[in-house]
Coordinates of C-alpha atoms and ligand atoms in Angstrom, one line a residue:
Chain A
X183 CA 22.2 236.6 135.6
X184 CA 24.1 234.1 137.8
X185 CA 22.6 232.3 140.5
X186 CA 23.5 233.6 143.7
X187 CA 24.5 230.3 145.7
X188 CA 21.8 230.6 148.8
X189 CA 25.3 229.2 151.1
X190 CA 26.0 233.0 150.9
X191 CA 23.0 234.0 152.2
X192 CA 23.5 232.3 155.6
X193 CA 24.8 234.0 158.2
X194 CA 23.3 232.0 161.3
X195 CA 26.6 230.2 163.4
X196 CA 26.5 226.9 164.4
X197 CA 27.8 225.7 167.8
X198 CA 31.6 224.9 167.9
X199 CA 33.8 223.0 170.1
X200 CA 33.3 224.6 173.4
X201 CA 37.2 223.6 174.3
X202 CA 40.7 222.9 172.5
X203 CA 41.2 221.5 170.6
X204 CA 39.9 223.7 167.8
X205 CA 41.5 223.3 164.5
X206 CA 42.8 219.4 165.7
X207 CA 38.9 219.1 167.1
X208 CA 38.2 214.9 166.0
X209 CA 41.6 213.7 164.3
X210 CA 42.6 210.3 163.9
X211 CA 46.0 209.6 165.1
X212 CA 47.5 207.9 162.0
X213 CA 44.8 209.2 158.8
X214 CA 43.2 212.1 157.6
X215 CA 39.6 212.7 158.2
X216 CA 37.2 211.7 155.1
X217 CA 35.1 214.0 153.8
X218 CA 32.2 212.6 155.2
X219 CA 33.8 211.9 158.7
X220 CA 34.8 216.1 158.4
X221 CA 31.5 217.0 157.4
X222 CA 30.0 215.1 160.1
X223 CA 32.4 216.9 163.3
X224 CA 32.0 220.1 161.9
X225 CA 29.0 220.8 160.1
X226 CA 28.4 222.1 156.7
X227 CA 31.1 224.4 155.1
X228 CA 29.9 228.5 155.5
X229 CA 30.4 230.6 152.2
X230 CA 30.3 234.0 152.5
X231 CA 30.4 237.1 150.6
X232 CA 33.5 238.9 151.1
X233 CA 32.4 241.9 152.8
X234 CA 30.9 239.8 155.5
X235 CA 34.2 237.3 155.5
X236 CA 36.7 240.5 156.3
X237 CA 33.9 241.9 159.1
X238 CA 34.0 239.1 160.3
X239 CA 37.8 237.9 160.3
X240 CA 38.4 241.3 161.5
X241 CA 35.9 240.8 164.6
X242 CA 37.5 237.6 165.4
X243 CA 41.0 239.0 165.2
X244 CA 42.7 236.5 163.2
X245 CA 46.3 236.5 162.4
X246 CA 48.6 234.9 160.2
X247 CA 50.3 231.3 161.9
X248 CA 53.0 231.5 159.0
X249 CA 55.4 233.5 161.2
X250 CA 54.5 237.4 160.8
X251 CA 51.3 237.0 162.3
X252 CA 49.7 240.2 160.2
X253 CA 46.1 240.7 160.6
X254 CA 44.2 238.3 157.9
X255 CA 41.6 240.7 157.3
X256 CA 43.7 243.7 156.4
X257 CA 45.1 240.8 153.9
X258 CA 41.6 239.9 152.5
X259 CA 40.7 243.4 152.6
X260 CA 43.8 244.3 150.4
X261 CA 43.6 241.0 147.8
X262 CA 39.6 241.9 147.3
X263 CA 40.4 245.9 146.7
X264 CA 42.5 244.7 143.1
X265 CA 40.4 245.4 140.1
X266 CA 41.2 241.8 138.5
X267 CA 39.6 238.5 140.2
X268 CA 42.3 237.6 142.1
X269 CA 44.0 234.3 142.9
X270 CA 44.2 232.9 146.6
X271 CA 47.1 230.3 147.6
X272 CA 47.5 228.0 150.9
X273 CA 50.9 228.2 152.2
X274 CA 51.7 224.6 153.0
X275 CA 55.5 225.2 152.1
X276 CA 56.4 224.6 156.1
X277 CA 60.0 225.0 155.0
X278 CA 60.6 225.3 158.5
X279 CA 62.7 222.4 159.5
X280 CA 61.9 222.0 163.2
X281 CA 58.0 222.7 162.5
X282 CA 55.3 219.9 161.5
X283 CA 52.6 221.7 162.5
X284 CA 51.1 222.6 158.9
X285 CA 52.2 218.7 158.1
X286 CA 50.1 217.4 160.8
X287 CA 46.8 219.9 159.6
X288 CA 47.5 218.6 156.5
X289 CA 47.6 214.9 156.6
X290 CA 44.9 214.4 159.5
X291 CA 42.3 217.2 158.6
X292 CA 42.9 218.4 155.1
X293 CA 39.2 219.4 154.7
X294 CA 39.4 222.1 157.4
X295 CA 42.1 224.0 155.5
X296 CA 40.6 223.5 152.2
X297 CA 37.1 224.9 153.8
X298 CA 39.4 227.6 154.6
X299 CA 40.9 228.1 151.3
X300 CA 37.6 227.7 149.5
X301 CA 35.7 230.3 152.0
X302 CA 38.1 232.8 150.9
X303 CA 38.2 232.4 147.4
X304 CA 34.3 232.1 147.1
X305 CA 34.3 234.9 148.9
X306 CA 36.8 237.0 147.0
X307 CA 35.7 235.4 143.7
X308 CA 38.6 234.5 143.1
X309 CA 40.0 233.0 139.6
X310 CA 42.1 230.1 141.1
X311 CA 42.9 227.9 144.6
X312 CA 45.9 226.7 144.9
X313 CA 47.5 224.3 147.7
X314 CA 51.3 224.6 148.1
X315 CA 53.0 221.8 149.3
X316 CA 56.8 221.3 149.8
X317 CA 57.7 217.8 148.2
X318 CA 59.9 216.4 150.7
X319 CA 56.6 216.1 152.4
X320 CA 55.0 213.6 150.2
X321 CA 52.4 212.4 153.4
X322 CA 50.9 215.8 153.6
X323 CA 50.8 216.2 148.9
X324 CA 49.3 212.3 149.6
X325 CA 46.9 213.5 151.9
X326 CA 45.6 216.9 150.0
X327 CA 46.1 214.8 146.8
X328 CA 42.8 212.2 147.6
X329 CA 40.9 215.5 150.0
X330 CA 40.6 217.5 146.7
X331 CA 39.7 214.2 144.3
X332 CA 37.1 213.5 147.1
X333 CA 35.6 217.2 147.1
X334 CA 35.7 216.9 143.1
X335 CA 33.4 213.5 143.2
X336 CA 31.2 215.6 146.2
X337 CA 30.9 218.7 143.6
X338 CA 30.0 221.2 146.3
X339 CA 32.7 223.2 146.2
X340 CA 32.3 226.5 143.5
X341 CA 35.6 226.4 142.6
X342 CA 38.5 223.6 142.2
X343 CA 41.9 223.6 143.7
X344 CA 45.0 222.9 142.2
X345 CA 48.0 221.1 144.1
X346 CA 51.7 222.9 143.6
X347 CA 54.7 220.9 144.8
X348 CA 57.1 223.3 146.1
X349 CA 60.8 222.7 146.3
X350 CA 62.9 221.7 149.7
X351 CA 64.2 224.8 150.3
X352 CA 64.0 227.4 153.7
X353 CA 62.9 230.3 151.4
X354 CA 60.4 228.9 148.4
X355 CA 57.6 229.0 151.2
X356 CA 58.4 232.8 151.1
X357 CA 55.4 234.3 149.1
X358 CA 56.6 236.1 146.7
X359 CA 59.1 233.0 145.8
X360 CA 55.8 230.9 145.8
X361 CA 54.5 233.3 143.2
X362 CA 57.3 232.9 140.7
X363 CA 57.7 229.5 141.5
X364 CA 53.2 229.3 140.4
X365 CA 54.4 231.4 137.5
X366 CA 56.6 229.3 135.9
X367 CA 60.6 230.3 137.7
X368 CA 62.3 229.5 140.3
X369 CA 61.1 229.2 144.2
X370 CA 63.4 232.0 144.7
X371 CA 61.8 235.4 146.3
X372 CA 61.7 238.3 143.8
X373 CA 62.3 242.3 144.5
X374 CA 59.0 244.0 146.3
X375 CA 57.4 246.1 145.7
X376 CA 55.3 244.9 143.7
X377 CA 53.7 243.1 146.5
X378 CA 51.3 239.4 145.5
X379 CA 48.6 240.9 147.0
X380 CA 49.3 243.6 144.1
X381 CA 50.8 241.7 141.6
X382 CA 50.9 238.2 142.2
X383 CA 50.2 234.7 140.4
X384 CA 49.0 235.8 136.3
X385 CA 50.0 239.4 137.7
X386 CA 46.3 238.7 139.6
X387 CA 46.0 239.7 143.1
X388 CA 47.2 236.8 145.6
X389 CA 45.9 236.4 148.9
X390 CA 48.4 233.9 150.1
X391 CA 47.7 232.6 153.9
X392 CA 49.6 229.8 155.8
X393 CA 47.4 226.7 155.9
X394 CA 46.6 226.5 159.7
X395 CA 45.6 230.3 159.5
X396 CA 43.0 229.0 157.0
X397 CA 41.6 226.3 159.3
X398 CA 41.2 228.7 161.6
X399 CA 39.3 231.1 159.1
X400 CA 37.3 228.0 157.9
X401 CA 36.2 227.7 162.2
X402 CA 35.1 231.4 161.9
X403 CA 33.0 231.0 159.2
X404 CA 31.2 228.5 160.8
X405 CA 30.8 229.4 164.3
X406 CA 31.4 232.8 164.1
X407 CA 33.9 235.4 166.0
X408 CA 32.1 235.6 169.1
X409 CA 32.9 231.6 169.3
X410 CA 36.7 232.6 168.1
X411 CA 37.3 235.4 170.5
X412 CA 35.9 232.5 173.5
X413 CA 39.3 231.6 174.0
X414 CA 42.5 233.4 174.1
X415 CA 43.5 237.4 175.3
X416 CA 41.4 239.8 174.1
X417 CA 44.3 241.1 172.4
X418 CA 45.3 237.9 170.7
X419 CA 42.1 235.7 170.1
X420 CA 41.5 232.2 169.9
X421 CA 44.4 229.2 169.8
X422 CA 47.8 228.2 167.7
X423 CA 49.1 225.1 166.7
X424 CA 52.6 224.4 168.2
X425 CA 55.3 221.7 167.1
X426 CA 57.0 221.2 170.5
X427 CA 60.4 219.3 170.4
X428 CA 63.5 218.6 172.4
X429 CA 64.0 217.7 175.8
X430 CA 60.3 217.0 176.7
X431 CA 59.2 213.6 177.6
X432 CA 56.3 213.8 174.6
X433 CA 57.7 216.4 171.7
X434 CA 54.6 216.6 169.5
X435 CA 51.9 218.7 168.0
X436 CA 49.3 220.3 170.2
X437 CA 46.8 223.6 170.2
X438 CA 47.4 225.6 172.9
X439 CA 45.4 228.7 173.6
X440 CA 46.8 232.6 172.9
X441 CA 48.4 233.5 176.3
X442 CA 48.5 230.6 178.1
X443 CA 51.1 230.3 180.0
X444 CA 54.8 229.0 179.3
X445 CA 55.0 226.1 182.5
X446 CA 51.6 225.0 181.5
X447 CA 52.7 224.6 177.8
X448 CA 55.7 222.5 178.8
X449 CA 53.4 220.7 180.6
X450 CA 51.4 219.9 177.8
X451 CA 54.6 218.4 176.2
X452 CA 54.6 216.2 178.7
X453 CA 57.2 218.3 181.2
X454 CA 60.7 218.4 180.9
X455 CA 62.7 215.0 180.7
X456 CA 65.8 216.6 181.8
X457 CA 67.4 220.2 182.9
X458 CA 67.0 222.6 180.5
X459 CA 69.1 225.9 179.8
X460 CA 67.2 227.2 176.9
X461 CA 64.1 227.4 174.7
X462 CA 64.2 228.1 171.3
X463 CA 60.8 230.2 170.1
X464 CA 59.3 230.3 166.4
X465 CA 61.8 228.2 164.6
X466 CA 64.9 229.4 162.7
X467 CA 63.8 232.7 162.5
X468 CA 63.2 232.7 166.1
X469 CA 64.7 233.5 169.5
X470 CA 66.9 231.6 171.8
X471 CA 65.8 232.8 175.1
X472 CA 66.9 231.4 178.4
X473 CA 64.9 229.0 180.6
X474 CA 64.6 231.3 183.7
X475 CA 63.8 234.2 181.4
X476 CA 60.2 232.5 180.3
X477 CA 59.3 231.0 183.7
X478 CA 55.9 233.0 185.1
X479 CA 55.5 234.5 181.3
X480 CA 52.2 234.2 179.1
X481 CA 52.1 233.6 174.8
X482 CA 51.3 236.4 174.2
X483 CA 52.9 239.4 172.1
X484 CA 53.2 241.8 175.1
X485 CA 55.2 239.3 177.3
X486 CA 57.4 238.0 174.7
X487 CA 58.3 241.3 173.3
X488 CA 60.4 242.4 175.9
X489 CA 62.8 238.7 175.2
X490 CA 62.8 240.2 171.8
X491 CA 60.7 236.8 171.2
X492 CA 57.4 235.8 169.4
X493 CA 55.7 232.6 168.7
X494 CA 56.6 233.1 164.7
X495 CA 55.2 229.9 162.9
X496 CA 54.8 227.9 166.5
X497 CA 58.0 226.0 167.0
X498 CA 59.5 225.2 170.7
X499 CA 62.4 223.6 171.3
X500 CA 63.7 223.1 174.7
X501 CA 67.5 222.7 174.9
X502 CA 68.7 220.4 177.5
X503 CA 71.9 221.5 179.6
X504 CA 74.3 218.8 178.4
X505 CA 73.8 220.2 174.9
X506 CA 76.0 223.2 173.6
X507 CA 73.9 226.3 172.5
X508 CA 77.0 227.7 170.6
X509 CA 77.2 224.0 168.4
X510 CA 73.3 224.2 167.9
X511 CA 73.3 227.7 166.9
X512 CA 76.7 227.1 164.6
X513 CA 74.6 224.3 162.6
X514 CA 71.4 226.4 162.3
X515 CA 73.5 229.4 160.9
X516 CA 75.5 226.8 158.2
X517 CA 71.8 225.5 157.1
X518 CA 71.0 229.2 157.0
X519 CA 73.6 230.5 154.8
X520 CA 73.3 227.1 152.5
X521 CA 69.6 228.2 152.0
X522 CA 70.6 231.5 150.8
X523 CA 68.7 231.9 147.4
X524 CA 72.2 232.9 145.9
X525 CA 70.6 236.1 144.8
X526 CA 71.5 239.6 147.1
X527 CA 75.1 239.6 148.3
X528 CA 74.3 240.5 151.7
X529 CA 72.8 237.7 152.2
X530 CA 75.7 235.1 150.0
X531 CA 78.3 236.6 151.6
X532 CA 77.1 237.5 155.2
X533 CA 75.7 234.7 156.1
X534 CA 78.2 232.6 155.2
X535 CA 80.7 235.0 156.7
X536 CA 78.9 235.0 159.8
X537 CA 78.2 231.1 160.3
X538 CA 82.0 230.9 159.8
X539 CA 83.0 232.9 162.7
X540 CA 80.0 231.0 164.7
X541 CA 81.3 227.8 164.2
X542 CA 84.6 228.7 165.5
X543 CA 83.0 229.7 168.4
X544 CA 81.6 226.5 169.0
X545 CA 84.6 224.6 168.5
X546 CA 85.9 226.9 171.1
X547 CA 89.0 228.4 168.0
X548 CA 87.6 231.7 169.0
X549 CA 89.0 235.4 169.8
X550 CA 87.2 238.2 171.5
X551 CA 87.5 239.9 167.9
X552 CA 85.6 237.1 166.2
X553 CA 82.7 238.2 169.1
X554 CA 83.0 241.8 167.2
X555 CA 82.9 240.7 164.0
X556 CA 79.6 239.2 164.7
X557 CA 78.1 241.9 165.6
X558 CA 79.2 244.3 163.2
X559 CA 78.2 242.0 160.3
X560 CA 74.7 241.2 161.8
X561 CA 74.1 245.3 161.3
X562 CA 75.8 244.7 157.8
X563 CA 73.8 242.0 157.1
X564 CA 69.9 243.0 158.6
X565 CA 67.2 244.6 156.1
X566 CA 69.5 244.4 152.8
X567 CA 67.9 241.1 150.9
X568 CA 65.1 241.2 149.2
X569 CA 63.6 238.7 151.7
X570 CA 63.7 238.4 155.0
X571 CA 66.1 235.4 155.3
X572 CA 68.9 237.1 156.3
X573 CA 66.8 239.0 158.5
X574 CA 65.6 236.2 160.7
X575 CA 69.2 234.8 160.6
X576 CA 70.8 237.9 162.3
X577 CA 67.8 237.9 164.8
X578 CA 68.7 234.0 165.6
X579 CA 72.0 234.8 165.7
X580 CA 71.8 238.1 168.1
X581 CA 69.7 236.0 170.7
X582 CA 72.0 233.5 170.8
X583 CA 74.8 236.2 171.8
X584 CA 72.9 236.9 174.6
X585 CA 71.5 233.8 176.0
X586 CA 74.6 231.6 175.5
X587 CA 77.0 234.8 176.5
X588 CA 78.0 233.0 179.3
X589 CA 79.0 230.3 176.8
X590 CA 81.1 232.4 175.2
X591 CA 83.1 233.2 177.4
X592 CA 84.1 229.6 178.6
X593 CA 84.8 228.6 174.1
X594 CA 86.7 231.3 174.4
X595 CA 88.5 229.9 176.9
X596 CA 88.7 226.9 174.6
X597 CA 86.2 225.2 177.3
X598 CA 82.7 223.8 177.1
X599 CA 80.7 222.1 179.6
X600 CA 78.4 220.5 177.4
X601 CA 78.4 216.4 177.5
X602 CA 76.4 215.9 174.6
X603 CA 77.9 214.9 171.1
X604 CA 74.5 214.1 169.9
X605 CA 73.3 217.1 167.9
X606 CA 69.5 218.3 169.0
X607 CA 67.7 220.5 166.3
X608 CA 67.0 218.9 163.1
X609 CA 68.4 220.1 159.6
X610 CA 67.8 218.5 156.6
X611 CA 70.8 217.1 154.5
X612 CA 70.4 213.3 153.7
X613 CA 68.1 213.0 150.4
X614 CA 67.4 217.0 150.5
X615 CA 65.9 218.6 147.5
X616 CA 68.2 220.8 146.3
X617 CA 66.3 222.1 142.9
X618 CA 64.6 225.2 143.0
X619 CA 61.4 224.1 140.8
Chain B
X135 CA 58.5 266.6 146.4
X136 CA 61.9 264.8 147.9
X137 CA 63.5 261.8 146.2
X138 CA 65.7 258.9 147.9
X139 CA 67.3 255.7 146.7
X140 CA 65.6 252.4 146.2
X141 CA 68.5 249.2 145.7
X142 CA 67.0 246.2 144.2
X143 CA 69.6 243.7 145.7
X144 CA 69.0 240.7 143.6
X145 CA 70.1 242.8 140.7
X146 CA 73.2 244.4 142.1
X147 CA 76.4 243.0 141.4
X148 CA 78.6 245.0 143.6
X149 CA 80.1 247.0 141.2
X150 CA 80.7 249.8 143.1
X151 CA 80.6 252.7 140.8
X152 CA 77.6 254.1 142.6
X153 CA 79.7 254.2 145.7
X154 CA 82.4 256.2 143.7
X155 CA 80.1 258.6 142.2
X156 CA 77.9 259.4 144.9
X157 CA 80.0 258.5 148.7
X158 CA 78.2 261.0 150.2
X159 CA 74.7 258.9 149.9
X160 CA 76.6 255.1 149.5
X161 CA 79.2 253.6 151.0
X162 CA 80.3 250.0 150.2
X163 CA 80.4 246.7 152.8
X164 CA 82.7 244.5 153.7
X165 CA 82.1 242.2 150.6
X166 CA 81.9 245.1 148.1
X167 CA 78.0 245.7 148.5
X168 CA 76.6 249.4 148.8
X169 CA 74.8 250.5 151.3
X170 CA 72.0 253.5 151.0
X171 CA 71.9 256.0 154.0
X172 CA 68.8 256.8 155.2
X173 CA 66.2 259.4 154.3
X174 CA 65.3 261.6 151.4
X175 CA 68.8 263.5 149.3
X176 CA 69.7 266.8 149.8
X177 CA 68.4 269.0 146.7
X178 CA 72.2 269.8 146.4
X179 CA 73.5 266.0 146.0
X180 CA 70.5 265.3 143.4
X181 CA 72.4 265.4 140.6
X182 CA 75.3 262.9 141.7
X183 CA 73.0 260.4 143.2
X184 CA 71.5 260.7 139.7
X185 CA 74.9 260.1 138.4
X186 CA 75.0 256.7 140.3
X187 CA 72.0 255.8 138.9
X188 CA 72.7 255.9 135.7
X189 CA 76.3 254.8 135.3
X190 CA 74.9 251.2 137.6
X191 CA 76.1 248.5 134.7
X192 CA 73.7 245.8 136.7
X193 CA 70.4 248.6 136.1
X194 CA 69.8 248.0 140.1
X195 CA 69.5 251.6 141.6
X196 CA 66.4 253.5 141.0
X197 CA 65.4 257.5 142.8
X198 CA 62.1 257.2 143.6
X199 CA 59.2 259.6 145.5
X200 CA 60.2 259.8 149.5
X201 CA 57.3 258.6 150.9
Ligands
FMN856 C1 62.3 233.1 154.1 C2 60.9 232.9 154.4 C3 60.3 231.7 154.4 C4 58.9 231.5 154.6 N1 58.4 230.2 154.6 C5 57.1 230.1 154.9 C6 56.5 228.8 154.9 O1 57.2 227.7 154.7 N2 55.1 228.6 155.2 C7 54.4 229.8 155.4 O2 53.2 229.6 155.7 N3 54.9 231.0 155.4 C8 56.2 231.2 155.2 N4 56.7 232.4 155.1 C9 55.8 233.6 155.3 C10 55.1 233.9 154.0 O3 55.9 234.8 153.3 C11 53.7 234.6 154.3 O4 53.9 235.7 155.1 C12 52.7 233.7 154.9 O5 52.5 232.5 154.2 C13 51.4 234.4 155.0 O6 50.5 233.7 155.7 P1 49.8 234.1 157.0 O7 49.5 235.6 156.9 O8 48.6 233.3 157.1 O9 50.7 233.8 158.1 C14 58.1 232.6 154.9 C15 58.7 233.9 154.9 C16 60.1 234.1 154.7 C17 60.6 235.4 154.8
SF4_857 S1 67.9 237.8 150.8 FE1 68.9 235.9 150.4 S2 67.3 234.3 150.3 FE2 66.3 236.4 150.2 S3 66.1 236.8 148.0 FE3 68.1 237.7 148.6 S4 69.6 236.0 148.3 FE4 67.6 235.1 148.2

């Protein structure tokens, strides 16, 4: 018989930080947390079995931070329901250009996510942990690198965790690309069904959460829901990470909590450091929606919803009035269609029709018939990949037909009142990685 | 039990055939793609939509259970 490890017995919660933040509770500006300085802030890691961890995930009403936000425990609830010890994955990828939020949970408290990652495992008995990491984030692979050779030389973890180097590409943090890429392929996504949490890494079960979703679950274990649910909406619990950026006098990384509301979040940023028109919400994927449209609203689902908006993976970005929307929108949507996988031809040859037609817009070469075109091929385009690139891509591009329609208008009068030559949202060219292993 | 179409689109190669044989169910994009209608097939269109998905050279249509 095996020893039952008496950590799973426990299920007593220590106190936890009364405030925010949370997750970012004790960091050092400029190094990660040591594993004794970690052990020291936050107590002693909780294992659990995995009955109690999806109780209780499900009691604190956790959701994913990697940009869906589905319900973790329905996930761990799914992963531990396969027959075969299954294999769980931390989604580091953050291929997200304009977020750094996983980066900055990586490289300042890299224990906290691999409590996480080990919780759930333990819990699920799982065969394997793995840590994805996109290389072209070589702090954040440093960083992990020495956390799991200090946890090895502590030996109290039940299981050890592997470090995968992911490629620099928009879609290889997409999980079932992550699961060929573990498997031996390409980063590239494959067909679904079947799902990972089906059919996965070794054809095992895969329970594959974003990293900051497992610091959070790592906070639960230890403190408990009640602790979790102290903060927050009661519909959306406990507090997110956001990568703030643009025209704000301190763009940065900061843990706000669920529903707070918008002004106060700018605020946090350090307030607006000139006009704004826009703000763009959860990244590439995400919404533009227009300044006066968020003023008096709350993060949270219900009072996005309506904008069409959601936090996604946590990215802001407040465009300032002297930059063009239209030229922003154009680069994101030529970045999109270059990170095409190359694989479904809806996605090859929409995206690259569309960001065509966009960028004629913003150079103000544009007809009222381009304006049609767009909308017919976002239809065209939306729910035929197999992942959800070209997805996000047509909802980027939709909410920038609305909140820059006034825009429009003006290119199409071959005018634009933006002053600004200096482009705004970042996209990765010089020294990318353009392999797909 | 009613049956629709499932398109695996990393292994279609727009060929089209399946938009020939079956236009009732597919029709094509503007860069050659096909695209399914909704919903479960009429009992009398079974047998073309099979038709499509056998004659599809890249092996990417398959009918499966409506669910
Ligand atoms: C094109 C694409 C790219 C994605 N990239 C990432 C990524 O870089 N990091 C991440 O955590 N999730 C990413 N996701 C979401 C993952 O597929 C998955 O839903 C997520 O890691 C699950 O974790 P969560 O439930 O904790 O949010 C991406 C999804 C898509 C469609
Ligand atoms: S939709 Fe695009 S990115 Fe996604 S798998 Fe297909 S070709 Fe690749």
């Amino acid at each position: 018989m095996t020893k039952v490890d008496p950590r799973l017995e426990s299920t007593h919660w220590q106190p936890g930080p009364a405030g925010l933040p949370r997750a970012l509770h004790g960091i050092h500006p400029d190094r990660a947390l040591s594993l004794a300085e970690h052990r020291d802030l936050h107590g002693p890691m909780a294992l659990m079995r995995a009955d109690d961890l999806i109780a209780v995930t499900g009691q604190a009403g956790l959701h994913g931070h990697g940009g869906a936000g589905f319900p973790t425990a329905t996930k761990l609830q799914a992963v531990a329901a396969g027959r075969r010890s299954p294999v769980v994955v931390a989604n580091g990828s953050e291929g997200e250009p304009a977020s750094s939020k996983d980066e900055v949970l990586l490289t300042r408290t890299p224990h906290l996510v691999l409590d996480g990652l080990v919780l759930a495992a333990t819990a699920l008995r799982a065969r394997e942990a793995i840590v994805a990491i996109e290389r072209t984030r070589p702090h954040a692979l440093e960083a992990v690198a020495v956390a799991v050779a200090e946890r090895a030389a502590a030996g109290d973890d039940p299981i050890a965790i592997r470090i995968v180097p992911v490629p620099g590409r928009y879609v290889a943090g997409e999980e079932s690309a992550l699961v060929h890429l573990i498997n031996g392929g390409d980063a590239k996504p494959t067909a679904v069904p079947p799902r990972p949490f089906e059919r996965g890494v070794g054809g095992r079960p895969t329970l594959i959460q974003n990293v900051e979703t497992l610091a959070h679950l790592a906070l639960i274990g230890r403190h408990g829901p009640e602790w979790f649910r102290s903060i927050g909406t009661t519909e959306e619990p406990g507090s997110a990470l956001l990568s703030f950026g643009g025209a704000v006098s301190r763009p940065s990384v900061f843990e706000v909590a669920l529903g707070t509301r918008f002004e106060s979040i700018v605020a946090a940023a350090g307030g607006e450091s000139e006009p704004v028109s826009a703000y763009l919400l959860g990244g590439y994927f995400g919404t533009w929606v227009r300044r006066e449209d968020l003023w008096g609203r709350h993060l949270t689902k219900n009072d996005l919803a309506p904008l069409g908006a959601s936090l996604g993976a946590g990215v802001i970005v407040a465009l300032p009035k002297a930059v063009c929307g239209l030229v922003e929108t154009a680069r994101v949507m030529q970045y999109l269609a270059e990170e095409t996988a190359g694989q479904c031809g809806p996605c090859v040859h929409g995206l690259a029709s569309v960001s065509d037609r966009v960028n004629a817009i913003a150079r103000t070469q544009t007809t009222p018939k381009m304006r049609d075109d767009l909308d017919r091929w976002s239809a065209m385009i939306e729910r035929r990949g197999a992942c959800k690139l070209p997805d996000g891509a047509v909802r980027f591009l939709r909410s920038a037909l609305v909140a820059f329609a006034d825009e429009i208008t003006e290119h199409q009068h071959g005018r634009c009142q933006a002053t600004h030559r200096e482009p705004l949202l970042p996209i990765p060219h010089a020294g990318r990685d353009w392999g797909w292993r | 039990m009613s049956e629709r179409l499932r398109l695996d689109p990393i292994r279609c190669d727009a060929h089209g055939v399946c938009a020939e044989l079956f236009p009732e169910g597919i029709s094509l994009d503007d860069w050659g793609y096909p695209i399914l209608r909704a919903g479960p097939i009429p009992a009398d269109l079974l047998e073309h939509a099979r038709r499509a998905v056998f004659a599809c050279p890249a092996l990417a249509l398959k009918l499966v259970d409506d669910r």
